[in-house]
């Protein structure tokens, strides 16, 4: 029942792709367009309110066929059935991977240990709904009988990034509650948030799947101490709620059982915003919008599950990423949303993508001999055009980029929207076509420059082009379309992990640093200096202590 363990480089498709790569690697996108009449149409996926154009990629029909052959040879379909079917595909942690169940319909059946988990999912959803409604409409009161005005989400990693990104992305749909996020163990972070709060009207949501995370517990303790300087102990039950799988530890912290929103081990932290981890989303935009986010994600799940690979959005986007990562040896990928609302989207994806697929041991337990997890980065356009686009256009690195745009603006200022979208379309066109020497010369001639000056400047002004991009054009930014977009990336991560033959759902790589930090913390907080570090680390610690 476990996932298959096929080294992708041993497949026939991989070898064919290597040969095919040699034939295509120097081809310019302009040539590919010239030799394929209906290219834009053939390489566009239209689904619901999504329009995905992947024609500006350095591929041909044959590339796609071979990539799909690769997906078939590693038996992606079998892996998908296991993913949705609740098989323990997070093998190294002995867990199912069932965030998709969280957005499934109430009458569906999803089994974990022979038990249908849908009833408990909906029980928690109802608890989220009632609680959010009561806080939003003021029925639930503070210890001084006031309505709540502020929500503070205390969590880190998946217990922070997802909710923070969604609340920011859906700012247009927000209600009167002000939402804050405290994540970093840096005490200045929590103190800057505390500065803005009135203890009488603030609700604290402590989110930690394990309830053992140093950052979250430190911040929760600091906030509780501050709160108790202003309020009696009995007020805790009205102002603190928690989301966790670790009910006992939450109770030890002093939170009432009624104030605990459970989650489950079969939901990974970085895929948990659909669970009660999304409580601050529901508080910020209302339960109906939270539910629409889930409905959107479920629609993408259904698309991914049932669509043929050649029309399947997560499959195609994942395969394109494999193509650049493993054949072109591209080092990173950019995600550029043309919406200021999606300011935190790339940061959110960094955990999803890099914590999942940043692995170098395959599912057989052997070291891989090929590249896996891509480096992901990005910022909203048009700001990023004035920051790092120079390097994408004229630098030495190949950086495939996904451009995400929304056809309709939310506030409806058409002049701004047209300007934004003209940049959105222009950039992918410029990245593809570049600017030839002949065009540069013509432009310089028009400026009446001397021959000598023109010769000198020309090489700097030429753009090679041939930079690959995907355009994801969505009708409008709504809770539902955002849900679809996030789920699309979740499934893209899954497909890549299956092809690379790695386990995408553990994160042992974050443990070592945590362990060493605990050792060093003991040293920093004790009188006796323990001298068992390398000389660099030892000197740094001593220098830090000397500045006390
Ligand atoms: O960064 C490691 C990690 O375990 C993430 O996977 C997780 O999202 C985060 O820490 C927070 O964990 P918890 O929700 O248990 O506090």
Coordinates of N, CA and C and ligand atoms in Angstrom, one line a residue, residues 156-159 207-211 213 216 269-270 351 355 507 510 514, ligand 1:
X156 N 3.5 29.7 14.6 CA 4.6 29.9 13.7 C 4.6 28.8 12.6
X157 N 5.3 29.1 11.5 CA 5.3 28.1 10.4 C 3.9 27.9 9.9
X158 N 3.5 26.7 9.8 CA 2.1 26.4 9.2 C 1.0 27.0 10.1
X159 N 1.3 27.2 11.4 CA 0.3 27.8 12.3 C 0.3 29.3 12.3
X207 N -2.1 28.9 18.3 CA -2.2 27.9 17.3 C -0.9 27.1 17.3
X208 N -1.0 25.8 17.7 CA 0.2 25.0 17.6 C -0.3 23.5 17.6
X209 N 0.1 22.9 16.5 CA -0.4 21.5 16.3 C 0.2 20.6 17.5
X210 N 1.5 20.9 17.8 CA 2.1 20.0 18.8 C 2.0 20.6 20.2
X211 N 1.8 21.9 20.3 CA 1.8 22.7 21.5 C 3.1 22.5 22.3
X213 N 6.0 24.0 20.6 CA 6.9 24.8 19.8 C 7.4 26.0 20.6
X216 N 6.1 29.7 19.9 CA 4.7 29.9 20.2 C 4.4 29.9 21.7
X269 N 1.3 20.6 9.2 CA 1.2 22.0 9.6 C 1.1 22.9 8.4
X270 N 1.9 22.7 7.4 CA 1.9 23.7 6.3 C 0.7 23.5 5.3
X351 N 7.3 28.0 2.6 CA 7.2 26.8 3.6 C 6.6 25.6 2.9
X355 N 9.8 23.3 2.5 CA 9.7 22.3 3.7 C 9.3 20.9 3.2
X507 N 9.4 16.8 7.9 CA 10.3 18.0 7.9 C 11.4 17.8 9.0
X510 N 14.2 20.5 10.0 CA 14.1 21.7 10.9 C 14.5 21.4 12.3
X514 N 16.9 23.4 16.0 CA 16.1 23.5 17.2 C 16.9 22.9 18.4
Ligands
LIG1 O1 9.0 24.5 11.0 C1 8.7 23.2 11.5 C2 7.3 23.1 12.0 O2 7.1 21.8 12.5 C3 6.3 23.3 10.8 O3 6.1 22.2 10.0 C4 5.1 23.7 11.6 O4 4.2 24.3 10.7 C5 5.6 24.6 12.6 O5 6.9 24.0 12.9 C6 4.8 24.9 13.8 O6 4.5 23.7 14.5 P1 3.3 23.7 15.6 O7 2.0 24.0 14.9 O8 3.4 22.3 16.1 O9 3.6 24.7 16.6

